[in-house]
Tab-separated table of N, CA, C and O in Angstrom:
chain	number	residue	atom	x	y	z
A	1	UNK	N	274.978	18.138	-102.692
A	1	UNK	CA	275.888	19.146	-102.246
A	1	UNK	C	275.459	19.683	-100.884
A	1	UNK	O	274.422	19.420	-100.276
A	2	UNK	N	276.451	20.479	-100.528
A	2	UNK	CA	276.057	20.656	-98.812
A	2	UNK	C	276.690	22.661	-99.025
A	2	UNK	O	277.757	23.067	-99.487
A	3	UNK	N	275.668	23.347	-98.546
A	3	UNK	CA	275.504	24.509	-98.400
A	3	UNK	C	275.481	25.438	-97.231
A	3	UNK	O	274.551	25.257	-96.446
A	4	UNK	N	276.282	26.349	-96.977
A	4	UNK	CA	276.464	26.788	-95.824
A	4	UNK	C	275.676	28.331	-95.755
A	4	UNK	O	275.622	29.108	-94.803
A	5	UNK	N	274.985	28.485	-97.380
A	5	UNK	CA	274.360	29.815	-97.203
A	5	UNK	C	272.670	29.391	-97.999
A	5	UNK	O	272.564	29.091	-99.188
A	6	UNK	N	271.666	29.453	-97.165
A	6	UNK	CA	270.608	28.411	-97.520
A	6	UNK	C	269.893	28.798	-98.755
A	6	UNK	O	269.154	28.097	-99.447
A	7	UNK	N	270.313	30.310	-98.949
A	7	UNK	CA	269.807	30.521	-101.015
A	7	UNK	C	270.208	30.043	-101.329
A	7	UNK	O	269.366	29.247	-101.744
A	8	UNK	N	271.832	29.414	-101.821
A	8	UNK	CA	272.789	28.609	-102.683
A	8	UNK	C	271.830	27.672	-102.404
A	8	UNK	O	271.107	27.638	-103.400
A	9	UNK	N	271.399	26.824	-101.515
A	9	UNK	CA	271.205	25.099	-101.386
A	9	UNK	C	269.637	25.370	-102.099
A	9	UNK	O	269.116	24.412	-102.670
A	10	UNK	N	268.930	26.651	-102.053
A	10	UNK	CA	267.727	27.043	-102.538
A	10	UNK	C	267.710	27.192	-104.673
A	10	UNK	O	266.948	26.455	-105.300
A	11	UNK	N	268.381	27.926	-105.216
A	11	UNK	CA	268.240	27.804	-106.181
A	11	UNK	C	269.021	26.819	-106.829
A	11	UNK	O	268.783	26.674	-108.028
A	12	UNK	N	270.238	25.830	-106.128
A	12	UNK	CA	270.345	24.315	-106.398
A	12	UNK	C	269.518	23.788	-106.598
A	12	UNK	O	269.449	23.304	-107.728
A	13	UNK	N	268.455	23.567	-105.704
A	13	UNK	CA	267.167	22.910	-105.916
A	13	UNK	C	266.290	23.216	-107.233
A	13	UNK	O	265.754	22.507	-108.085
A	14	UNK	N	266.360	24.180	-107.073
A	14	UNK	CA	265.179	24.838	-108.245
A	14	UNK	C	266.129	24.596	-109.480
A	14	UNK	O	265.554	24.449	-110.558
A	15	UNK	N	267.449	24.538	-109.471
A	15	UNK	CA	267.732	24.373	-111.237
A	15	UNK	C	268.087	23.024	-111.220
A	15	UNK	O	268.585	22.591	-112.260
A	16	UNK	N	267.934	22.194	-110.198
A	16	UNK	CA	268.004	20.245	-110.385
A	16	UNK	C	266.615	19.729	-110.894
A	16	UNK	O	266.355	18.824	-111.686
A	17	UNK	N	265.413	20.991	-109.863
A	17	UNK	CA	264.195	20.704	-110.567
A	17	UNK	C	263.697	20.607	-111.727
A	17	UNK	O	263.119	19.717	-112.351
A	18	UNK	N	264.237	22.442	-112.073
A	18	UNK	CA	263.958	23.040	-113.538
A	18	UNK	C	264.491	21.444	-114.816
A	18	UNK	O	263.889	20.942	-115.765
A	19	UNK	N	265.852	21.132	-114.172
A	19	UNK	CA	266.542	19.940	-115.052
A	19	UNK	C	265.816	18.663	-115.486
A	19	UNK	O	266.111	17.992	-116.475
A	20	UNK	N	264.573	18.352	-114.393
A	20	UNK	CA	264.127	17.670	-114.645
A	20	UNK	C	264.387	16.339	-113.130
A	20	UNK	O	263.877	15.234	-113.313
A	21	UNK	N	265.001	16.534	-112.055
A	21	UNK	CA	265.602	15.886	-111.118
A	21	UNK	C	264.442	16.070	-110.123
A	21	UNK	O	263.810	17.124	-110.040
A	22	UNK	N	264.184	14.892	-109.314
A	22	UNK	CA	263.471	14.938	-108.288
A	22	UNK	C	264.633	15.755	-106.729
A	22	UNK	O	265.623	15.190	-106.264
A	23	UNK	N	264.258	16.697	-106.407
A	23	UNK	CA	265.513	16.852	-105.609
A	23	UNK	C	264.909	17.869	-104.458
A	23	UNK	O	264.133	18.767	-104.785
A	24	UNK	N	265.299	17.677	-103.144
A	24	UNK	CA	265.172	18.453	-102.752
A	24	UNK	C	265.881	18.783	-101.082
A	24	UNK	O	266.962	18.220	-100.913
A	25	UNK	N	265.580	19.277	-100.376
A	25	UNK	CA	267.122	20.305	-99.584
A	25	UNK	C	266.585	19.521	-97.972
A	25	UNK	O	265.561	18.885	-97.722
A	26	UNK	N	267.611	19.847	-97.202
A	26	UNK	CA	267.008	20.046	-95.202
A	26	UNK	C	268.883	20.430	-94.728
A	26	UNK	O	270.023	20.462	-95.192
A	27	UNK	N	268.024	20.670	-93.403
A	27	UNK	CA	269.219	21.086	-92.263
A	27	UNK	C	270.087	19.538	-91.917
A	27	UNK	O	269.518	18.533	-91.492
A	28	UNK	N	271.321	19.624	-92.162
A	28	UNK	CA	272.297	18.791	-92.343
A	28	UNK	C	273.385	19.000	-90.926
A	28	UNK	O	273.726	20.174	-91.074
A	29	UNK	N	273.766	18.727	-90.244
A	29	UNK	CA	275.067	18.865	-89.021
A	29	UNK	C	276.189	18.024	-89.822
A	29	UNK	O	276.073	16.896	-90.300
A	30	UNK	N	277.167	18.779	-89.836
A	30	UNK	CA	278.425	18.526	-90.580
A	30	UNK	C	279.275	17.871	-89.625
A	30	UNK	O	278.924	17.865	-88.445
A	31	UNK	N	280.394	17.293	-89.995
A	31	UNK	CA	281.038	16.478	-88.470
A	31	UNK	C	282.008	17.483	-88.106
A	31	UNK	O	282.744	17.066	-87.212
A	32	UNK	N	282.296	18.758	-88.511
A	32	UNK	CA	282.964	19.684	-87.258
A	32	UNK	C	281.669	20.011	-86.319
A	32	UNK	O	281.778	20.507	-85.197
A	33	UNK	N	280.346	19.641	-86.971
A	33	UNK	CA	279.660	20.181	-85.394
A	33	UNK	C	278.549	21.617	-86.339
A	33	UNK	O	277.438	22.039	-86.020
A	34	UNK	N	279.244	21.931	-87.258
A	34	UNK	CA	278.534	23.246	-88.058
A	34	UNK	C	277.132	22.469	-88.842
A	34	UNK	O	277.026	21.401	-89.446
A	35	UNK	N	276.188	23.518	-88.520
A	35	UNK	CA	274.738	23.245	-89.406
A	35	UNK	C	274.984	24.004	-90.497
A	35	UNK	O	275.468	25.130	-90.618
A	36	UNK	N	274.471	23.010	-91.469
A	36	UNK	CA	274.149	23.202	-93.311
A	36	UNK	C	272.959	22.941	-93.992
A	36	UNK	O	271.898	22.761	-93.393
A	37	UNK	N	273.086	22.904	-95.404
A	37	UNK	CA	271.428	22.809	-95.692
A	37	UNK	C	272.083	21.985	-96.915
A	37	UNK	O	272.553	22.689	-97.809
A	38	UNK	N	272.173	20.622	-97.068
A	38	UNK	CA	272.342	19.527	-97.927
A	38	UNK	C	270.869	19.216	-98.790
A	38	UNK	O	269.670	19.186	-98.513
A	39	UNK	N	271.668	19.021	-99.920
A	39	UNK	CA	270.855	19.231	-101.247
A	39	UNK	C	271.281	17.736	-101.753
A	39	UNK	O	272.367	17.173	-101.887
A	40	UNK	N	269.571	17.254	-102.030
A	40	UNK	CA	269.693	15.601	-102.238
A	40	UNK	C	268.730	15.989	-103.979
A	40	UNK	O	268.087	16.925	-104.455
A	41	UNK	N	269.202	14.512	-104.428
A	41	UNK	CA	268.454	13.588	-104.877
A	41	UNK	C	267.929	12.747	-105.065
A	41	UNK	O	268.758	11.870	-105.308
A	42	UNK	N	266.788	12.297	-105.136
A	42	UNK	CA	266.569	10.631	-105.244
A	42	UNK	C	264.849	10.686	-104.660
A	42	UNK	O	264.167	11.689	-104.873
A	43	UNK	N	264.362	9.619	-104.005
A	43	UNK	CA	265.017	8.720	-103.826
A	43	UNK	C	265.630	7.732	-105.345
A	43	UNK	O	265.314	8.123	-106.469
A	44	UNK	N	266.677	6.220	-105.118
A	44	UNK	CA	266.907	5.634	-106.269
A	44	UNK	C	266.317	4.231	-105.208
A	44	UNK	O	266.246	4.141	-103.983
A	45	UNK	N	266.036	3.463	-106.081
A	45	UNK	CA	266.178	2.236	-105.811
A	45	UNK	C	267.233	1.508	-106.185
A	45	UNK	O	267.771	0.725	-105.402
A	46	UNK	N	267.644	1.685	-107.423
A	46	UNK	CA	269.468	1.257	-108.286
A	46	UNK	C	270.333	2.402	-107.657
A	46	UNK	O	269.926	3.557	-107.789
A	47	UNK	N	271.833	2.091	-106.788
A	47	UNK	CA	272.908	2.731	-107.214
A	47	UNK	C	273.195	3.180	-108.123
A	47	UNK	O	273.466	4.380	-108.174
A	48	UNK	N	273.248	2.275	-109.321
A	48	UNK	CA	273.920	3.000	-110.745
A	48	UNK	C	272.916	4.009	-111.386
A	48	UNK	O	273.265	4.972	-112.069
A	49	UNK	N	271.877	3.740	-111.143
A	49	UNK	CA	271.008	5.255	-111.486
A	49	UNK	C	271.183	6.245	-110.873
A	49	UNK	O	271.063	7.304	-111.489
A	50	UNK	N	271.563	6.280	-109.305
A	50	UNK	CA	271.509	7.186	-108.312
A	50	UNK	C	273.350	7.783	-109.390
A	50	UNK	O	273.349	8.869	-109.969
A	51	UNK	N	274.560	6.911	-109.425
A	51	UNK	CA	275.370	7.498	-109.815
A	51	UNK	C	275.118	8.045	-111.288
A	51	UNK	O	275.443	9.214	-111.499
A	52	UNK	N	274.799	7.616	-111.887
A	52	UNK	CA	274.031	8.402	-113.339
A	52	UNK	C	273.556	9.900	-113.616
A	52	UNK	O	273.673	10.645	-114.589
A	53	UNK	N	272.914	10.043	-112.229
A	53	UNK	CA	272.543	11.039	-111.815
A	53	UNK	C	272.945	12.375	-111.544
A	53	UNK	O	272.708	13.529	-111.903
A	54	UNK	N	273.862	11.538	-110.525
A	54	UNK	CA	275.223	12.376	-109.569
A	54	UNK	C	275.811	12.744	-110.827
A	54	UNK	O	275.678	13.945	-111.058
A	55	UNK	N	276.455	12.057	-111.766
A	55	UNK	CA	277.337	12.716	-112.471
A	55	UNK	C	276.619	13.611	-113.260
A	55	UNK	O	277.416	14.550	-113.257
A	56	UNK	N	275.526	14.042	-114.040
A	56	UNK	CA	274.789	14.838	-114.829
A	56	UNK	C	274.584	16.004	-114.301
A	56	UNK	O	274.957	17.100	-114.721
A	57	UNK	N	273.774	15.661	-113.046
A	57	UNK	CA	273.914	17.083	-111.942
A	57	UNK	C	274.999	17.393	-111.271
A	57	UNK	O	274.869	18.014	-110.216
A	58	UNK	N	276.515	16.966	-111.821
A	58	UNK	CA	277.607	17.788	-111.065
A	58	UNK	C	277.651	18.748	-112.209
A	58	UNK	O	278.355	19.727	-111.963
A	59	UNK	N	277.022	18.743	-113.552
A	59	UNK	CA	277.101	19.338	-114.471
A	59	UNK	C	276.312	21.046	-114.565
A	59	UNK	O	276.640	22.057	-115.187
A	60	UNK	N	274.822	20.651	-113.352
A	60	UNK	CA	274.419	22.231	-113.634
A	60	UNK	C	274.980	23.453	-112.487
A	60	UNK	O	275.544	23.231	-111.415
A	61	UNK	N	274.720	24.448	-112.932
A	61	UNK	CA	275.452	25.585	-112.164
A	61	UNK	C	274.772	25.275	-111.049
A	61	UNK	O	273.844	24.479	-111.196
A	62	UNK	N	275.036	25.789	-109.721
A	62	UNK	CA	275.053	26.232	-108.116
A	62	UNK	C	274.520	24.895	-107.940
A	62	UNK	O	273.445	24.754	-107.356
A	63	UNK	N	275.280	23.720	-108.467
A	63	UNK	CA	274.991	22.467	-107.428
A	63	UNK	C	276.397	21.904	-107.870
A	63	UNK	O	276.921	21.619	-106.793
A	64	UNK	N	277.287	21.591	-108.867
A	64	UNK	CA	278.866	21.091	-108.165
A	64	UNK	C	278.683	19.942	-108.044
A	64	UNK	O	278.064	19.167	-108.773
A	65	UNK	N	279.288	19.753	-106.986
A	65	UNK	CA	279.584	18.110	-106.750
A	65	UNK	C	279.064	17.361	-105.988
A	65	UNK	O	278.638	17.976	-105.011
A	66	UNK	N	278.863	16.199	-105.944
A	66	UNK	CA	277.803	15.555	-104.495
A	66	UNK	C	278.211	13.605	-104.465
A	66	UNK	O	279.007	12.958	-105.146
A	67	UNK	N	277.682	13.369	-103.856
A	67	UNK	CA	278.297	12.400	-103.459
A	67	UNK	C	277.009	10.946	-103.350
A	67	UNK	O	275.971	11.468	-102.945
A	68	UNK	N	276.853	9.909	-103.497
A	68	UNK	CA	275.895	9.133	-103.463
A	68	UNK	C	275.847	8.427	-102.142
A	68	UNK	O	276.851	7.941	-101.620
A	69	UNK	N	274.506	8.381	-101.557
A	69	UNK	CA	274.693	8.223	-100.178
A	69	UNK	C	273.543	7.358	-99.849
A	69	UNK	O	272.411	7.641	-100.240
A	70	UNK	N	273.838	6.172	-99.047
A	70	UNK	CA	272.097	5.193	-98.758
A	70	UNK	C	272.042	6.356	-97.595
A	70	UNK	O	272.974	7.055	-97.198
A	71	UNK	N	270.717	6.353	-97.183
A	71	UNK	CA	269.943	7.228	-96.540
A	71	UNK	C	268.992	6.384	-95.656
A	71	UNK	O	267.930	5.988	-96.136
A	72	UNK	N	269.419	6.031	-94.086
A	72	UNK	CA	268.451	5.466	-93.117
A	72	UNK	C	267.406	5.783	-93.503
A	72	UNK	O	267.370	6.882	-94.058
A	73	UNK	N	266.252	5.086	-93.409
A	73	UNK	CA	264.718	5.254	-93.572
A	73	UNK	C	264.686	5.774	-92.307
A	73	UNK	O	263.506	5.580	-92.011
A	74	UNK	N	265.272	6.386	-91.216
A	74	UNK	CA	264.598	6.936	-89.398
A	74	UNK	C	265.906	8.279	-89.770
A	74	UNK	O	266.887	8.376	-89.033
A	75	UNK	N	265.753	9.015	-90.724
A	75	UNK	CA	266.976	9.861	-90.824
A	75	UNK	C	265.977	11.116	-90.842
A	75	UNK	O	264.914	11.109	-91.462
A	76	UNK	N	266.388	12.045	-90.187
A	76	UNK	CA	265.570	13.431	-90.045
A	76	UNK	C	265.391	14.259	-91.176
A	76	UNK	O	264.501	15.109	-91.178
A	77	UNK	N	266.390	14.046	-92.444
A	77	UNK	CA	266.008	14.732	-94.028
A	77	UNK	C	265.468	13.859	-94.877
A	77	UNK	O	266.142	12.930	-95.322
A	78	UNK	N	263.767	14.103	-95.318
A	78	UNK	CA	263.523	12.637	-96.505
A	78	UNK	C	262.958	13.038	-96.659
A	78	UNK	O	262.101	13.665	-96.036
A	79	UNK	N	263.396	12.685	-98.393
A	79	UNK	CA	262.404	13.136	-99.750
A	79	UNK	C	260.787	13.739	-99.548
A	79	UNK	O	259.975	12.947	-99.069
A	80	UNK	N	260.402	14.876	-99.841
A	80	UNK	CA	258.792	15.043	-99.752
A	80	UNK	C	257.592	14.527	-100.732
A	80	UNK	O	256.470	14.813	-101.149
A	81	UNK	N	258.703	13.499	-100.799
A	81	UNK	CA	257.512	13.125	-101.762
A	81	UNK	C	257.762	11.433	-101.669
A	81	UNK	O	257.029	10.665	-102.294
């Protein structure tokens, strides 16, 4: 999910964690040009796990909906771990 107020993208994180989800947040530029704070999961090595995923966590509160996305390895938001 992509967050325009950086507590929301903050306790997203913490209840994908609490869930049991490796997950975690960075500063995102949206294509009108506006900065956000996008809330990941992963990494996956399988798609269908990565979508497995996606759909379970559209399920907990203050994270909604999200979208499955390959992620350049030279991309400025990646996993800390």
């Amino acid at each position: 999910g992509t967050f325009q107020i950086p507590e929301n993208a903050t306790r997203a994180v913490q209840g994908l964690q609490n869930a049991g989800y490796r997950a975690y947040s960075g500063r995102v530029t949206l294509p009108s040009g506006r900065s956000a704070v996008g809330v990941f999961l992963g990494p996956y090595a399988e798609r269908a796990e990565a979508e497995r995923d996606r759909e379970r966590a559209a399920r907990i509160p203050d994270y909604g909906s999200g979208q499955v996305i390959r992620v350049d390895p030279n991309a400025s938001v990646k996993p800390p771990y």
